[in-house]
Tab-separated table of C-alpha atoms in Angstrom:
chain	number	residue	atom	x	y	z
A	123	MET	CA	-36.366	-26.550	21.581
A	124	LEU	CA	-39.042	-24.289	20.038
A	125	LEU	CA	-38.075	-21.492	17.684
A	126	ARG	CA	-39.430	-18.056	18.391
A	127	PRO	CA	-42.004	-16.790	15.859
A	128	ALA	CA	-39.681	-13.983	14.735
A	129	LEU	CA	-36.889	-16.453	13.955
A	130	ILE	CA	-39.290	-18.728	12.088
A	131	ALA	CA	-40.482	-15.789	10.000
A	132	LEU	CA	-36.912	-14.726	9.256
A	133	ALA	CA	-35.899	-18.222	8.181
A	134	CYS	CA	-38.970	-18.665	6.017
A	135	GLY	CA	-38.496	-15.245	4.466
A	136	SER	CA	-34.900	-16.074	3.560
A	137	LEU	CA	-35.964	-19.380	2.020
A	138	LEU	CA	-38.727	-17.690	0.054
A	139	ASN	CA	-36.261	-15.131	-1.280
A	140	VAL	CA	-33.999	-17.891	-2.583
A	141	HIS	CA	-36.936	-19.670	-4.181
A	142	ALA	CA	-38.211	-16.450	-5.689
A	143	GLU	CA	-34.815	-15.602	-7.191
A	144	GLY	CA	-33.821	-19.117	-8.218
A	145	LEU	CA	-30.709	-19.482	-10.346
A	146	ASP	CA	-30.583	-15.934	-11.695
A	147	ALA	CA	-27.409	-15.990	-13.820
A	148	THR	CA	-26.965	-12.222	-13.691
A	149	ALA	CA	-27.331	-12.118	-9.888
A	150	VAL	CA	-24.784	-14.930	-9.534
A	151	VAL	CA	-22.302	-13.115	-11.782
A	152	LYS	CA	-22.677	-9.857	-9.848
A	153	ALA	CA	-22.074	-11.724	-6.575
A	154	TRP	CA	-18.966	-13.357	-8.056
A	155	GLN	CA	-17.748	-9.999	-9.330
A	156	SER	CA	-18.146	-8.516	-5.870
A	157	GLN	CA	-16.131	-11.341	-4.338
A	158	GLN	CA	-13.399	-11.117	-6.953
A	159	LEU	CA	-13.123	-7.347	-6.644
A	160	GLY	CA	-12.209	-7.813	-2.981
A	161	ARG	CA	-9.569	-10.366	-3.947
A	162	VAL	CA	-8.152	-8.084	-6.640
A	163	GLN	CA	-7.923	-5.264	-4.096
A	164	THR	CA	-6.037	-7.578	-1.716
A	165	LEU	CA	-3.652	-8.484	-4.542
A	166	GLN	CA	-3.060	-4.824	-5.326
A	167	ALA	CA	-2.349	-3.956	-1.686
A	168	SER	CA	-0.044	-6.973	-1.240
A	169	SER	CA	1.884	-6.177	-4.415
A	170	LEU	CA	2.611	-2.651	-3.171
A	171	VAL	CA	4.007	-4.089	0.052
A	172	LEU	CA	6.114	-6.457	-2.050
A	173	LYS	CA	7.493	-3.602	-4.138
A	174	ASP	CA	8.324	-1.528	-1.057
A	175	SER	CA	9.904	-4.541	0.673
A	176	VAL	CA	12.126	-5.340	-2.302
A	177	ASP	CA	13.153	-1.681	-2.574
A	178	ALA	CA	14.037	-1.706	1.128
A	179	LEU	CA	15.980	-4.937	0.661
A	180	CYS	CA	18.117	-3.446	-2.100
A	181	LYS	CA	18.806	-0.306	-0.064
A	182	ARG	CA	19.946	-2.262	2.966
A	183	LEU	CA	20.865	-5.834	2.213
A	184	GLY	CA	20.138	-7.358	5.601
A	185	ASN	CA	18.600	-10.545	6.948
A	186	SER	CA	15.498	-8.807	8.273
A	187	GLU	CA	14.973	-7.116	4.907
A	188	ILE	CA	15.124	-10.318	2.907
A	189	ARG	CA	12.780	-12.015	5.387
A	190	ALA	CA	10.308	-9.148	4.928
A	191	ALA	CA	10.590	-9.352	1.139
A	192	ARG	CA	10.016	-13.101	1.193
A	193	GLN	CA	6.968	-12.725	3.435
A	194	ALA	CA	5.593	-10.034	1.115
A	195	TRP	CA	6.166	-12.331	-1.859
A	196	LEU	CA	4.206	-15.131	-0.172
A	197	GLN	CA	1.328	-12.800	0.666
A	198	THR	CA	1.192	-11.518	-2.921
A	199	TYR	CA	1.405	-15.042	-4.314
A	200	VAL	CA	-1.450	-16.245	-2.097
A	201	ALA	CA	-3.519	-13.186	-3.050
A	202	TRP	CA	-2.923	-13.936	-6.725
A	203	ARG	CA	-3.895	-17.589	-6.337
A	204	ALA	CA	-7.231	-16.456	-4.885
A	205	VAL	CA	-7.810	-14.125	-7.853
A	206	GLU	CA	-6.774	-16.918	-10.205
A	207	ALA	CA	-9.662	-19.068	-8.962
A	208	LEU	CA	-11.911	-17.034	-11.275
A	209	PRO	CA	-9.812	-14.941	-13.704
A	210	MET	CA	-12.848	-13.260	-15.233
A	211	GLY	CA	-13.208	-9.821	-16.810
A	212	PRO	CA	-10.037	-7.705	-16.846
A	213	ALA	CA	-7.919	-10.535	-15.418
A	214	LEU	CA	-8.732	-12.473	-18.570
A	215	SER	CA	-8.625	-9.638	-21.105
A	216	ARG	CA	-5.397	-8.203	-19.652
A	217	ARG	CA	-3.824	-11.678	-19.564
A	218	THR	CA	-2.731	-10.944	-16.020
A	219	ALA	CA	-1.705	-14.556	-15.389
A	220	TRP	CA	0.762	-14.392	-18.276
A	221	GLN	CA	2.140	-11.076	-17.068
A	222	ILE	CA	2.734	-11.926	-13.412
A	223	ASP	CA	2.606	-15.726	-13.168
A	224	ALA	CA	4.122	-17.310	-16.267
A	225	TRP	CA	4.910	-20.652	-14.670
A	226	PRO	CA	7.222	-22.487	-14.506
A	227	VAL	CA	10.085	-20.028	-14.358
A	228	LYS	CA	13.231	-20.745	-16.382
A	229	PRO	CA	16.234	-19.934	-14.140
A	230	GLN	CA	18.658	-19.773	-17.054
A	231	LYS	CA	16.450	-17.112	-18.645
A	232	VAL	CA	16.384	-15.157	-15.386
A	233	GLU	CA	20.182	-15.244	-15.179
A	234	GLU	CA	20.383	-14.075	-18.781
A	235	ALA	CA	17.944	-11.249	-18.005
A	236	VAL	CA	20.102	-10.168	-15.063
A	237	ARG	CA	23.143	-9.949	-17.318
A	238	LEU	CA	21.183	-7.741	-19.740
A	239	VAL	CA	20.218	-5.184	-17.091
A	240	GLU	CA	21.089	-1.579	-17.827
A	241	ARG	CA	20.539	1.335	-15.468
A	242	ASP	CA	17.825	2.897	-17.597
A	243	ALA	CA	16.367	-0.425	-18.825
A	244	PRO	CA	16.389	-3.059	-16.075
A	245	ILE	CA	14.155	-5.372	-18.112
A	246	ALA	CA	15.421	-5.812	-21.661
A	247	ASP	CA	12.931	-6.087	-24.505
A	248	SER	CA	14.172	-9.594	-25.253
A	249	VAL	CA	13.292	-10.928	-21.787
A	250	GLY	CA	10.437	-13.405	-22.062
A	251	ALA	CA	7.534	-14.017	-19.692
A	252	ASN	CA	9.209	-17.079	-18.159
A	253	ALA	CA	11.885	-14.815	-16.657
A	254	GLN	CA	9.441	-12.348	-15.151
A	255	GLY	CA	6.640	-12.071	-12.624
A	256	LEU	CA	6.176	-13.809	-9.298
A	257	PRO	CA	7.915	-17.097	-10.242
A	258	ALA	CA	11.088	-15.253	-11.306
A	259	LEU	CA	10.968	-13.162	-8.125
A	260	GLU	CA	10.656	-16.327	-6.075
A	261	TYR	CA	13.783	-17.695	-7.741
A	262	LEU	CA	15.725	-14.486	-7.040
A	263	LEU	CA	14.651	-14.398	-3.381
A	264	TRP	CA	15.062	-18.109	-2.566
A	265	GLY	CA	17.234	-19.635	-5.295
A	266	ASP	CA	17.415	-23.363	-5.903
A	267	ASP	CA	18.200	-25.095	-2.588
A	268	ARG	CA	20.476	-22.226	-1.513
A	269	ALA	CA	18.132	-19.793	0.197
A	270	ASN	CA	20.843	-18.532	2.560
A	271	ALA	CA	23.092	-17.613	-0.353
A	272	GLN	CA	20.624	-15.301	-2.064
A	273	LEU	CA	21.276	-12.283	0.138
A	274	GLY	CA	24.926	-12.298	-0.875
A	275	ARG	CA	24.053	-12.682	-4.547
A	276	LEU	CA	21.780	-9.641	-4.357
A	277	HIS	CA	24.838	-7.489	-3.599
A	278	PHE	CA	25.428	-7.520	-7.350
A	279	ARG	CA	23.810	-4.299	-8.556
A	280	GLN	CA	22.258	-5.793	-11.684
A	281	ARG	CA	20.673	-8.628	-9.745
A	282	CYS	CA	19.025	-6.350	-7.228
A	283	GLN	CA	17.997	-3.908	-9.932
A	284	TYR	CA	16.275	-6.705	-11.856
A	285	THR	CA	14.573	-7.924	-8.684
A	286	GLN	CA	13.250	-4.421	-8.035
A	287	ALA	CA	12.048	-4.093	-11.626
A	288	LEU	CA	10.117	-7.370	-11.422
A	289	ALA	CA	8.440	-6.369	-8.165
A	290	ALA	CA	7.534	-2.985	-9.662
A	291	ASP	CA	6.027	-4.688	-12.717
A	292	VAL	CA	3.877	-6.982	-10.554
A	293	ALA	CA	2.652	-3.981	-8.546
A	294	SER	CA	1.955	-2.010	-11.722
A	295	GLU	CA	-0.103	-4.820	-13.249
A	296	ALA	CA	-2.010	-5.367	-10.001
A	297	GLN	CA	-2.769	-1.649	-9.800
A	298	SER	CA	-4.017	-1.521	-13.400
A	299	LEU	CA	-6.052	-4.678	-12.861
A	300	GLN	CA	-7.686	-3.175	-9.783
A	301	GLN	CA	-8.571	0.013	-11.669
A	302	ASP	CA	-10.078	-1.944	-14.559
A	303	TRP	CA	-11.975	-4.165	-12.142
A	304	GLN	CA	-13.621	-1.171	-10.504
A	305	GLY	CA	-15.262	-0.225	-13.779
A	306	TYR	CA	-15.950	-3.815	-14.829
A	307	SER	CA	-17.730	-4.784	-11.625
A	308	SER	CA	-19.842	-1.618	-11.577
A	309	THR	CA	-21.173	-2.125	-15.117
A	310	ALA	CA	-24.828	-3.143	-15.229
A	311	LEU	CA	-25.660	-6.402	-17.013
A	312	ASP	CA	-28.839	-7.127	-18.907
A	313	THR	CA	-30.188	-10.661	-19.044
A	314	ASP	CA	-28.275	-11.704	-22.162
A	315	ALA	CA	-24.961	-10.201	-21.032
A	316	GLY	CA	-25.430	-11.703	-17.587
A	317	ARG	CA	-26.039	-15.136	-19.039
A	318	GLN	CA	-23.005	-14.925	-21.314
A	319	ALA	CA	-20.795	-13.814	-18.417
A	320	PHE	CA	-22.189	-16.624	-16.264
A	321	GLU	CA	-21.416	-19.313	-18.845
A	322	GLU	CA	-17.882	-17.987	-19.284
A	323	ALA	CA	-17.354	-17.850	-15.510
A	324	VAL	CA	-18.489	-21.456	-15.001
A	325	ASN	CA	-15.971	-22.555	-17.639
A	326	LEU	CA	-13.225	-20.533	-15.950
A	327	ILE	CA	-14.057	-22.078	-12.586
A	328	ALA	CA	-13.922	-25.562	-14.120
A	329	GLY	CA	-10.490	-24.698	-15.499
A	330	SER	CA	-9.303	-23.561	-12.082
A	331	VAL	CA	-10.408	-26.810	-10.478
A	332	GLU	CA	-8.550	-28.728	-13.175
A	333	ALA	CA	-5.396	-26.676	-12.526
A	334	LEU	CA	-5.475	-27.641	-8.849
A	335	ARG	CA	-4.893	-31.296	-9.670
A	336	ASP	CA	-2.924	-30.819	-12.824
A	337	LYS	CA	-0.810	-27.818	-13.795
A	338	LYS	CA	0.116	-26.629	-10.299
A	339	VAL	CA	1.180	-30.085	-9.158
A	340	GLY	CA	3.059	-31.139	-12.277
A	341	ARG	CA	0.236	-33.286	-13.671
A	342	LEU	CA	0.373	-35.646	-10.704
A	343	GLY	CA	-3.404	-35.821	-11.014
A	344	SER	CA	-3.171	-37.069	-14.586
A	345	PRO	CA	-2.325	-40.566	-15.859
A	346	LYS	CA	-0.289	-38.842	-18.577
A	347	LEU	CA	2.547	-38.355	-16.075
A	348	THR	CA	5.105	-41.107	-16.560
A	349	GLN	CA	8.299	-39.873	-14.900
A	350	LYS	CA	9.050	-39.933	-11.185
A	351	PRO	CA	7.805	-36.699	-9.598
A	352	THR	CA	10.251	-34.178	-8.166
A	353	ARG	CA	9.792	-30.995	-6.116
A	354	GLN	CA	10.526	-28.918	-9.195
A	355	ILE	CA	7.226	-29.838	-10.863
A	356	PHE	CA	5.280	-28.074	-8.094
A	357	ASP	CA	4.249	-24.445	-8.157
A	358	ALA	CA	6.073	-22.350	-5.496
A	359	TRP	CA	8.350	-25.186	-4.364
A	360	ARG	CA	11.296	-22.851	-3.701
A	361	SER	CA	9.399	-20.802	-1.120
A	362	HIS	CA	7.580	-23.831	0.329
A	363	GLY	CA	4.421	-21.978	-0.684
A	364	THR	CA	2.706	-24.772	-2.631
A	365	HIS	CA	0.298	-25.642	0.175
A	366	ALA	CA	-0.611	-22.019	0.852
A	367	GLY	CA	-1.301	-21.424	-2.839
A	368	MET	CA	-3.467	-24.531	-3.087
A	369	ALA	CA	-5.411	-23.472	-0.007
A	370	ALA	CA	-5.955	-19.957	-1.359
A	371	THR	CA	-7.400	-21.220	-4.639
A	372	LEU	CA	-9.516	-23.905	-2.997
A	373	ASN	CA	-10.878	-21.466	-0.408
A	374	ALA	CA	-11.775	-18.948	-3.115
A	375	LEU	CA	-13.516	-21.621	-5.179
A	376	GLU	CA	-15.473	-22.786	-2.159
A	377	GLN	CA	-16.574	-19.238	-1.369
A	378	LEU	CA	-17.633	-18.660	-4.975
A	379	PHE	CA	-20.028	-21.569	-4.597
A	380	LEU	CA	-21.048	-21.287	-0.960
A	381	ASP	CA	-20.613	-17.730	0.343
A	382	ASN	CA	-24.058	-16.342	1.195
A	383	ARG	CA	-23.107	-13.469	3.494
A	384	GLN	CA	-24.250	-10.768	1.061
A	385	ALA	CA	-26.821	-12.659	-1.015
A	386	PRO	CA	-28.018	-16.222	-1.670
A	387	SER	CA	-24.998	-18.244	-2.797
A	388	PHE	CA	-24.711	-20.167	-6.042
A	389	VAL	CA	-25.372	-23.383	-4.132
A	390	ASP	CA	-28.357	-21.834	-2.317
A	391	ARG	CA	-29.865	-21.007	-5.695
A	392	LEU	CA	-28.934	-24.389	-7.139
A	393	ALA	CA	-30.635	-26.120	-4.196
A	394	VAL	CA	-34.022	-24.751	-5.271
A	395	GLU	CA	-34.163	-27.274	-8.120
A	396	LYS	CA	-31.261	-29.610	-7.286
A	397	PRO	CA	-31.021	-30.017	-3.495
A	398	LEU	CA	-29.059	-33.277	-3.634
A	399	LEU	CA	-26.521	-31.829	-6.056
A	400	ALA	CA	-26.135	-28.749	-3.859
A	401	GLN	CA	-25.512	-30.932	-0.829
A	402	HIS	CA	-23.031	-33.026	-2.797
A	403	LEU	CA	-21.053	-29.888	-3.671
A	404	ARG	CA	-20.934	-28.779	-0.047
A	405	GLU	CA	-19.710	-32.202	1.052
A	406	GLU	CA	-17.021	-32.508	-1.628
A	407	PHE	CA	-15.585	-29.084	-0.846
A	408	ALA	CA	-15.400	-30.057	2.823
A	409	ILE	CA	-13.670	-33.342	1.939
A	410	ALA	CA	-11.112	-31.584	-0.293
A	411	ARG	CA	-10.423	-29.078	2.480
A	412	GLU	CA	-9.863	-31.874	5.003
A	413	HIS	CA	-7.451	-33.741	2.723
A	414	LEU	CA	-5.462	-30.582	2.000
A	415	ALA	CA	-5.258	-29.721	5.707
A	416	LYS	CA	-3.538	-33.058	6.354
A	417	LEU	CA	-0.677	-32.253	3.984
A	418	PRO	CA	2.449	-30.526	5.358
A	419	ALA	CA	3.396	-26.927	4.639
A	420	ASP	CA	6.299	-28.081	2.458
A	421	MET	CA	3.855	-29.985	0.303
A	422	ALA	CA	6.156	-30.177	-2.711
A	423	ALA	CA	8.968	-32.027	-0.930
A	424	SER	CA	6.532	-34.335	0.856
A	425	ALA	CA	4.574	-35.253	-2.273
A	426	ALA	CA	7.733	-35.763	-4.323
A	427	ALA	CA	9.143	-38.121	-1.700
A	428	LYS	CA	5.837	-39.937	-1.234
A	429	PRO	CA	3.422	-39.310	-4.129
A	430	ALA	CA	0.743	-41.458	-2.489
A	431	SER	CA	0.431	-38.893	0.299
A	432	ILE	CA	-1.158	-36.349	-2.026
A	433	GLN	CA	-3.443	-38.798	-3.817
A	434	PRO	CA	-6.492	-38.416	-1.534
A	435	PHE	CA	-6.433	-34.656	-2.118
A	436	LEU	CA	-6.044	-35.090	-5.885
A	437	ASP	CA	-8.879	-37.628	-5.909
A	438	SER	CA	-11.156	-35.223	-4.058
A	439	ILE	CA	-10.349	-32.460	-6.547
A	440	LYS	CA	-11.039	-34.827	-9.422
A	441	LYS	CA	-14.463	-35.570	-7.923
A	442	LEU	CA	-15.157	-31.847	-7.591
A	443	GLN	CA	-14.082	-31.326	-11.179
A	444	GLY	CA	-16.439	-34.035	-12.368
A	445	ILE	CA	-19.372	-32.653	-10.389
A	446	ILE	CA	-18.831	-29.143	-11.748
A	447	GLU	CA	-18.115	-30.080	-15.366
A	448	LEU	CA	-20.865	-32.688	-15.660
A	449	GLN	CA	-23.608	-32.338	-13.078
A	450	VAL	CA	-23.511	-28.626	-12.259
A	451	ALA	CA	-22.920	-27.557	-15.859
A	452	ASP	CA	-25.821	-29.726	-16.993
A	453	ALA	CA	-28.093	-28.407	-14.230
A	454	VAL	CA	-27.493	-24.774	-15.202
A	455	GLY	CA	-27.370	-25.338	-18.963
A	456	VAL	CA	-23.692	-24.517	-19.503
A	457	THR	CA	-21.440	-26.258	-22.021
A	458	ILE	CA	-17.888	-26.845	-20.790
A	459	GLY	CA	-15.323	-26.257	-23.503
A	460	PHE	CA	-12.495	-28.610	-24.457
A	461	LYS	CA	-9.885	-29.046	-21.716
A	462	ASP	CA	-6.366	-30.495	-21.560
A	463	SER	CA	-7.590	-33.269	-19.278
A	464	ASP	CA	-10.292	-34.476	-21.681
A	465	GLY	CA	-9.757	-38.168	-22.192
A	466	ASP	CA	-7.994	-38.705	-18.834
């Protein structure tokens, strides 16, 4: 089949543009900022729905209300996991992860925080991060293996008041993050600032890939784990949201490397000098996606019962991590800082 001259010209023009731009660090950073701004805006919108849903739940403690609040929690959690794929700029300086996702939650601290609730101070000054944010909200909405009992427990005024306060705090932080991101993403970058931001972003991305096979799955991807795995070592095990969170982060990471809808992608630019490495990245992301798709929605229970079932996915993430930290970093002249997994 012969291509029409106009299509040939368009394709060649696009290729020439990529070659002309090459791996422009500032252009890559601006593209990543644009992507992340959209994800931050989704987080902000989802968190408002969560706040309103929890308020509605505490006004009318019904089954439909708690289902709506749980669905809003899952949507906010997934939105956050996409932002967390590259916590650059205000997400880093504001320490947003510590404010809304201090994981794992400590249930005994949450129960203590509930007992300390006062009408004019639902969150006491002594309440630590591990009793706040999305993980604490998940515990209050689902409990530990007693999801059906949580609606009755929320009839206690202090418990519902604390739940509302946590949801309001998440929404407040998401709103402030979105406002800061608007200014951050619109700030022009000169060559030096663009390069510095690029090097920091590559390190943050490498850290996110590491977290996929390590922190969020209880170090199952690390030989340092010696005890038998349980559901409790997985992020979002109470809500059965582990798989959805993994998918959100992996999808965001893949788009950061491959999305070329608005401009040449990172991989498009990388392919100018390193075509084989660019192709390798594309293939490994596809493999990781395929392995994750084979895992059940209740990934935590499945992996705890049969750890071998998650190993292909963890292996694919480890390969991605190695490609990014070694080959990609070397190709773009970025030094990856010390990581917890060094020496694995």
